[in-house]
Structures are given as structure tokens and as C-alpha cells.
Amino acid sequence: PGQLMGAASVDLPTIVVSSGPMLNGKWQGKDIGSGTDVWKFSEAVRAGEMTLHDFMAAESGMSRSKGVCMTMGTASTMASLVEAMGMSLPTNAALPAVDARRMALAHLTGKRIVEMVEEDLKPSDILTKEAFENAILANAAVGGSTNAVVHLLALAGRVGVDLTLSDFEIGSDVPLLVNCM
């Protein structure tokens, strides 16, 4: 969010390429999440339902590659919302960091930023009230981080979009479509 706020401040053509999420963790043949499951497992250890040895084995399988948390924490949430607002190319939020398609995405992003410079397409042209509303709806649909609220409000303030907490009510009827652990 900070880089996007900086880009909005200078209002020069900008497009975002995130690092992408790490691969899912694995333990005992099951997918485990870097954020969600570590809390669940630590509670199980405290309750005597899991040994410390098993906890350490599970924890060692959580971070299998480079990238941001593969659960819907702040980084994955904001990558999704940046995409929903039109500040990155499609698939930016979802492609794992180690996926070979990330190189093609970077190439296409480089091509697009040159076009954006030629078009003089700036964050102030893209980050409209409608773009923020789209991000709010996307956040509800993906079960995004509650941190998205403060980040979207701060970004909206940076570009002069009148966004308030009450605007987030538009997402209250949106069904949860994604479970990223």
C-alpha cells in the first residue's frame, strides 16, 4: 500500500507487479497456511492436542518458496484489490512467486507501462470512486484482510477520493467466494 500511495502522490503513470504468494504449505498430506494454521497449531499445542515436535514439523513445511503469505493476509488482499482497481494486470495477485508465468506477466506489465506513459494514464485517472467501490466489493468476495479498510481509506485520501467507513457497507451483501485458508 505504501508504494501505491507514493505513486498516487507523484501521479505519474504507474502499474503494480507484486511478488506473488508463496506455494501452499504441506504437512501430513494436507495444505496448510502460513498465517492461519500457525495460530491454530499453537492453540492446539497449548491445549495439549498437538505435540511441540509435530508443531515444529508443521511449521517447517509452511514456507516452501519465496513470496508473500499464501493465506488472505494483507499482502494477498492488497494485491487482489490493486488488481480489482485496475492498477495491475490480471493474474498479478494469484500467480505464485515461483510460477514461470510471472516472467511473462512482468514483460506484459513493462509493455503496458510504456503504453500508459504514451497515453498519459496516471493513478488519478484510474483510482476513482468507482475503482475504490470495486475494491471494497472484491475484498468482501475474497474475505480479505480487515487492514484493507485503512489502506483503502489512506489511498483514497491521497488521491482526493471521498471514501468513508460507511462506503464499505456496499460489501455487506456480497457472498464470500474464496477461501484462502
Short mmCIF file of the C-alpha atoms (twelve columns), coordinates in Angstrom:
data_MODEL
# 
_entry.id   MODEL 
# 
loop_
_atom_site.group_PDB 
_atom_site.id 
_atom_site.type_symbol 
_atom_site.label_atom_id 
_atom_site.label_alt_id 
_atom_site.label_comp_id 
_atom_site.label_asym_id 
_atom_site.label_seq_id 
_atom_site.Cartn_x 
_atom_site.Cartn_y 
_atom_site.Cartn_z 
_atom_site.pdbx_PDB_model_num 
ATOM 1   C CA . PRO A 1   0.000   0.000   0.000   1 
ATOM 2   C CA . GLY A 2   2.820   2.430   0.759   1 
ATOM 3   C CA . GLN A 3   4.302   2.173   -2.727  1 
ATOM 4   C CA . LEU A 4   0.896   2.775   -4.276  1 
ATOM 5   C CA . MET A 5   0.392   5.818   -2.057  1 
ATOM 6   C CA . GLY A 6   3.760   7.150   -3.209  1 
ATOM 7   C CA . ALA A 7   2.800   6.580   -6.833  1 
ATOM 8   C CA . ALA A 8   -0.512  8.337   -6.256  1 
ATOM 9   C CA . SER A 9   1.304   11.275  -4.665  1 
ATOM 10  C CA . VAL A 10  3.553   11.898  -7.664  1 
ATOM 11  C CA . ASP A 11  0.710   10.975  -10.059 1 
ATOM 12  C CA . LEU A 12  2.935   9.538   -12.755 1 
ATOM 13  C CA . PRO A 13  1.910   6.532   -14.872 1 
ATOM 14  C CA . THR A 14  2.148   3.534   -12.567 1 
ATOM 15  C CA . ILE A 15  1.410   -0.169  -12.718 1 
ATOM 16  C CA . VAL A 16  1.964   -2.687  -9.935  1 
ATOM 17  C CA . VAL A 17  3.657   -6.070  -10.116 1 
ATOM 18  C CA . SER A 18  3.546   -7.899  -6.797  1 
ATOM 19  C CA . SER A 19  5.927   -10.663 -5.810  1 
ATOM 20  C CA . GLY A 20  3.090   -13.190 -5.678  1 
ATOM 21  C CA . PRO A 21  2.166   -15.651 -2.955  1 
ATOM 22  C CA . MET A 22  4.411   -18.485 -1.835  1 
ATOM 23  C CA . LEU A 23  3.396   -22.066 -2.528  1 
ATOM 24  C CA . ASN A 24  0.956   -23.669 -0.097  1 
ATOM 25  C CA . GLY A 25  2.495   -25.267 2.926   1 
ATOM 26  C CA . LYS A 26  2.233   -29.033 3.312   1 
ATOM 27  C CA . TRP A 27  2.045   -31.195 6.403   1 
ATOM 28  C CA . GLN A 28  0.809   -34.763 6.705   1 
ATOM 29  C CA . GLY A 29  -0.532  -34.598 3.143   1 
ATOM 30  C CA . LYS A 30  -2.645  -31.502 3.757   1 
ATOM 31  C CA . ASP A 31  -2.347  -27.897 2.611   1 
ATOM 32  C CA . ILE A 32  -1.517  -25.570 5.465   1 
ATOM 33  C CA . GLY A 33  -1.482  -21.778 5.549   1 
ATOM 34  C CA . SER A 34  1.369   -19.603 6.721   1 
ATOM 35  C CA . GLY A 35  -0.789  -17.429 8.933   1 
ATOM 36  C CA . THR A 36  -3.993  -19.263 9.659   1 
ATOM 37  C CA . ASP A 37  -2.589  -22.633 10.598  1 
ATOM 38  C CA . VAL A 38  0.308   -21.425 12.722  1 
ATOM 39  C CA . TRP A 39  -2.248  -19.886 15.106  1 
ATOM 40  C CA . LYS A 40  -4.441  -22.980 15.028  1 
ATOM 41  C CA . PHE A 41  -1.461  -25.253 15.687  1 
ATOM 42  C CA . SER A 42  -0.115  -23.091 18.540  1 
ATOM 43  C CA . GLU A 43  -3.517  -23.206 20.205  1 
ATOM 44  C CA . ALA A 44  -3.526  -26.996 19.779  1 
ATOM 45  C CA . VAL A 45  -0.106  -27.216 21.474  1 
ATOM 46  C CA . ARG A 46  -1.316  -25.103 24.409  1 
ATOM 47  C CA . ALA A 47  -4.412  -27.282 24.720  1 
ATOM 48  C CA . GLY A 48  -2.315  -30.458 24.714  1 
ATOM 49  C CA . GLU A 49  -3.863  -31.630 21.424  1 
ATOM 50  C CA . MET A 50  -0.602  -31.402 19.456  1 
ATOM 51  C CA . THR A 51  2.980   -32.109 20.444  1 
ATOM 52  C CA . LEU A 52  5.666   -29.474 20.147  1 
ATOM 53  C CA . HIS A 53  7.521   -31.846 17.804  1 
ATOM 54  C CA . ASP A 54  4.515   -32.007 15.457  1 
ATOM 55  C CA . PHE A 55  4.097   -28.239 15.681  1 
ATOM 56  C CA . MET A 56  7.717   -27.717 14.631  1 
ATOM 57  C CA . ALA A 57  7.337   -30.228 11.792  1 
ATOM 58  C CA . ALA A 58  4.208   -28.470 10.537  1 
ATOM 59  C CA . GLU A 59  5.796   -25.045 10.887  1 
ATOM 60  C CA . SER A 60  8.826   -26.128 8.862   1 
ATOM 61  C CA . GLY A 61  6.520   -27.044 5.972   1 
ATOM 62  C CA . MET A 62  4.654   -23.734 5.876   1 
ATOM 63  C CA . SER A 63  7.085   -21.616 3.867   1 
ATOM 64  C CA . ARG A 64  8.016   -23.721 0.872   1 
ATOM 65  C CA . SER A 65  9.030   -20.954 -1.516  1 
ATOM 66  C CA . LYS A 66  9.662   -17.263 -1.837  1 
ATOM 67  C CA . GLY A 67  6.651   -14.953 -1.922  1 
ATOM 68  C CA . VAL A 68  4.114   -13.379 0.397   1 
ATOM 69  C CA . CYS A 69  1.849   -15.386 2.691   1 
ATOM 70  C CA . MET A 70  -0.400  -17.688 0.693   1 
ATOM 71  C CA . THR A 71  -3.305  -17.001 3.005   1 
ATOM 72  C CA . MET A 72  -5.518  -13.941 2.578   1 
ATOM 73  C CA . GLY A 73  -3.427  -11.647 4.753   1 
ATOM 74  C CA . THR A 74  -2.656  -8.034  3.985   1 
ATOM 75  C CA . ALA A 75  -0.233  -8.657  1.099   1 
ATOM 76  C CA . SER A 76  -2.505  -11.047 -0.813  1 
ATOM 77  C CA . THR A 77  -5.534  -8.903  -0.050  1 
ATOM 78  C CA . MET A 78  -3.952  -5.717  -1.314  1 
ATOM 79  C CA . ALA A 79  -2.583  -7.427  -4.432  1 
ATOM 80  C CA . SER A 80  -6.140  -8.593  -5.169  1 
ATOM 81  C CA . LEU A 81  -7.598  -5.146  -4.544  1 
ATOM 82  C CA . VAL A 82  -4.934  -3.373  -6.601  1 
ATOM 83  C CA . GLU A 83  -5.896  -5.691  -9.451  1 
ATOM 84  C CA . ALA A 84  -9.608  -5.005  -8.879  1 
ATOM 85  C CA . MET A 85  -8.923  -1.256  -9.006  1 
ATOM 86  C CA . GLY A 86  -7.137  -1.567  -12.344 1 
ATOM 87  C CA . MET A 87  -3.628  -0.790  -11.111 1 
ATOM 88  C CA . SER A 88  -2.150  -4.147  -12.147 1 
ATOM 89  C CA . LEU A 89  -2.674  -6.636  -14.927 1 
ATOM 90  C CA . PRO A 90  -4.991  -9.633  -14.462 1 
ATOM 91  C CA . THR A 91  -3.439  -12.620 -12.630 1 
ATOM 92  C CA . ASN A 92  -0.952  -10.420 -10.742 1 
ATOM 93  C CA . ALA A 93  -2.445  -11.290 -7.356  1 
ATOM 94  C CA . ALA A 94  -2.857  -15.019 -7.926  1 
ATOM 95  C CA . LEU A 95  0.255   -16.241 -9.711  1 
ATOM 96  C CA . PRO A 96  2.647   -17.793 -7.190  1 
ATOM 97  C CA . ALA A 97  6.009   -16.070 -6.823  1 
ATOM 98  C CA . VAL A 98  7.841   -19.072 -8.280  1 
ATOM 99  C CA . ASP A 99  5.462   -19.569 -11.223 1 
ATOM 100 C CA . ALA A 100 7.198   -19.224 -14.594 1 
ATOM 101 C CA . ARG A 101 4.232   -17.193 -15.872 1 
ATOM 102 C CA . ARG A 102 5.349   -14.371 -13.566 1 
ATOM 103 C CA . MET A 103 8.126   -13.534 -16.070 1 
ATOM 104 C CA . ALA A 104 5.549   -13.218 -18.864 1 
ATOM 105 C CA . LEU A 105 3.419   -11.038 -16.580 1 
ATOM 106 C CA . ALA A 106 6.427   -8.800  -15.884 1 
ATOM 107 C CA . HIS A 107 7.085   -8.497  -19.624 1 
ATOM 108 C CA . LEU A 108 3.447   -7.597  -20.350 1 
ATOM 109 C CA . THR A 109 3.483   -5.130  -17.466 1 
ATOM 110 C CA . GLY A 110 6.580   -3.460  -18.906 1 
ATOM 111 C CA . LYS A 111 4.861   -3.175  -22.263 1 
ATOM 112 C CA . ARG A 112 1.738   -1.741  -20.631 1 
ATOM 113 C CA . ILE A 113 3.598   0.914   -18.628 1 
ATOM 114 C CA . VAL A 114 5.168   2.229   -21.844 1 
ATOM 115 C CA . GLU A 115 1.664   2.487   -23.324 1 
ATOM 116 C CA . MET A 116 0.428   4.220   -20.173 1 
ATOM 117 C CA . VAL A 117 3.204   6.808   -20.445 1 
ATOM 118 C CA . GLU A 118 2.243   7.425   -24.086 1 
ATOM 119 C CA . GLU A 119 -1.429  7.725   -23.048 1 
ATOM 120 C CA . ASP A 120 -0.528  9.876   -20.013 1 
ATOM 121 C CA . LEU A 121 -2.677  7.485   -17.945 1 
ATOM 122 C CA . LYS A 122 -1.995  8.281   -14.302 1 
ATOM 123 C CA . PRO A 123 -3.208  6.926   -10.945 1 
ATOM 124 C CA . SER A 124 -5.583  9.896   -10.654 1 
ATOM 125 C CA . ASP A 125 -7.293  8.666   -13.844 1 
ATOM 126 C CA . ILE A 126 -7.639  5.102   -12.568 1 
ATOM 127 C CA . LEU A 127 -8.220  5.466   -8.829  1 
ATOM 128 C CA . THR A 128 -11.773 6.806   -9.000  1 
ATOM 129 C CA . LYS A 129 -14.599 6.386   -6.514  1 
ATOM 130 C CA . GLU A 130 -15.856 3.506   -8.682  1 
ATOM 131 C CA . ALA A 131 -12.446 1.816   -8.542  1 
ATOM 132 C CA . PHE A 132 -12.491 2.004   -4.741  1 
ATOM 133 C CA . GLU A 133 -16.036 0.617   -4.650  1 
ATOM 134 C CA . ASN A 134 -14.883 -2.254  -6.865  1 
ATOM 135 C CA . ALA A 135 -12.050 -2.922  -4.416  1 
ATOM 136 C CA . ILE A 136 -14.484 -2.930  -1.487  1 
ATOM 137 C CA . LEU A 137 -16.681 -5.487  -3.258  1 
ATOM 138 C CA . ALA A 138 -13.661 -7.609  -4.185  1 
ATOM 139 C CA . ASN A 139 -12.431 -7.509  -0.584  1 
ATOM 140 C CA . ALA A 140 -15.773 -8.838  0.619   1 
ATOM 141 C CA . ALA A 141 -15.790 -11.576 -2.031  1 
ATOM 142 C CA . VAL A 142 -12.293 -12.839 -1.220  1 
ATOM 143 C CA . GLY A 143 -12.595 -12.493 2.547   1 
ATOM 144 C CA . GLY A 144 -9.752  -10.004 2.543   1 
ATOM 145 C CA . SER A 145 -7.851  -8.601  5.460   1 
ATOM 146 C CA . THR A 146 -9.504  -6.038  7.686   1 
ATOM 147 C CA . ASN A 147 -6.344  -3.992  7.124   1 
ATOM 148 C CA . ALA A 148 -7.692  -3.256  3.638   1 
ATOM 149 C CA . VAL A 149 -10.084 -0.735  5.173   1 
ATOM 150 C CA . VAL A 150 -7.332  1.519   6.500   1 
ATOM 151 C CA . HIS A 151 -5.205  1.085   3.383   1 
ATOM 152 C CA . LEU A 152 -8.059  1.949   1.021   1 
ATOM 153 C CA . LEU A 153 -9.074  4.946   3.132   1 
ATOM 154 C CA . ALA A 154 -5.481  6.213   3.176   1 
ATOM 155 C CA . LEU A 155 -5.045  5.717   -0.567  1 
ATOM 156 C CA . ALA A 156 -8.369  7.404   -1.309  1 
ATOM 157 C CA . GLY A 157 -7.294  10.362  0.798   1 
ATOM 158 C CA . ARG A 158 -4.044  10.569  -1.150  1 
ATOM 159 C CA . VAL A 159 -5.884  10.844  -4.494  1 
ATOM 160 C CA . GLY A 160 -8.697  13.049  -3.208  1 
ATOM 161 C CA . VAL A 161 -11.484 10.467  -3.430  1 
ATOM 162 C CA . ASP A 162 -14.184 10.922  -0.796  1 
ATOM 163 C CA . LEU A 163 -14.244 7.450   0.779   1 
ATOM 164 C CA . THR A 164 -15.596 6.861   4.272   1 
ATOM 165 C CA . LEU A 165 -16.250 3.866   6.501   1 
ATOM 166 C CA . SER A 166 -19.923 3.952   5.514   1 
ATOM 167 C CA . ASP A 167 -18.906 3.281   1.897   1 
ATOM 168 C CA . PHE A 168 -17.788 -0.179  2.982   1 
ATOM 169 C CA . GLU A 169 -21.431 -1.141  3.605   1 
ATOM 170 C CA . ILE A 170 -21.756 -1.892  -0.133  1 
ATOM 171 C CA . GLY A 171 -19.851 -5.110  0.547   1 
ATOM 172 C CA . SER A 172 -22.160 -6.346  3.298   1 
ATOM 173 C CA . ASP A 173 -24.335 -8.443  0.984   1 
ATOM 174 C CA . VAL A 174 -21.503 -9.859  -1.112  1 
ATOM 175 C CA . PRO A 175 -21.090 -13.608 -0.592  1 
ATOM 176 C CA . LEU A 176 -17.689 -14.989 0.352   1 
ATOM 177 C CA . LEU A 177 -16.498 -16.646 -2.851  1 
ATOM 178 C CA . VAL A 178 -12.943 -17.618 -1.948  1 
ATOM 179 C CA . ASN A 179 -11.419 -19.499 0.965   1 
ATOM 180 C CA . CYS A 180 -7.656  -19.000 1.016   1 
ATOM 181 C CA . MET A 181 -7.294  -20.832 4.350   1 
# 
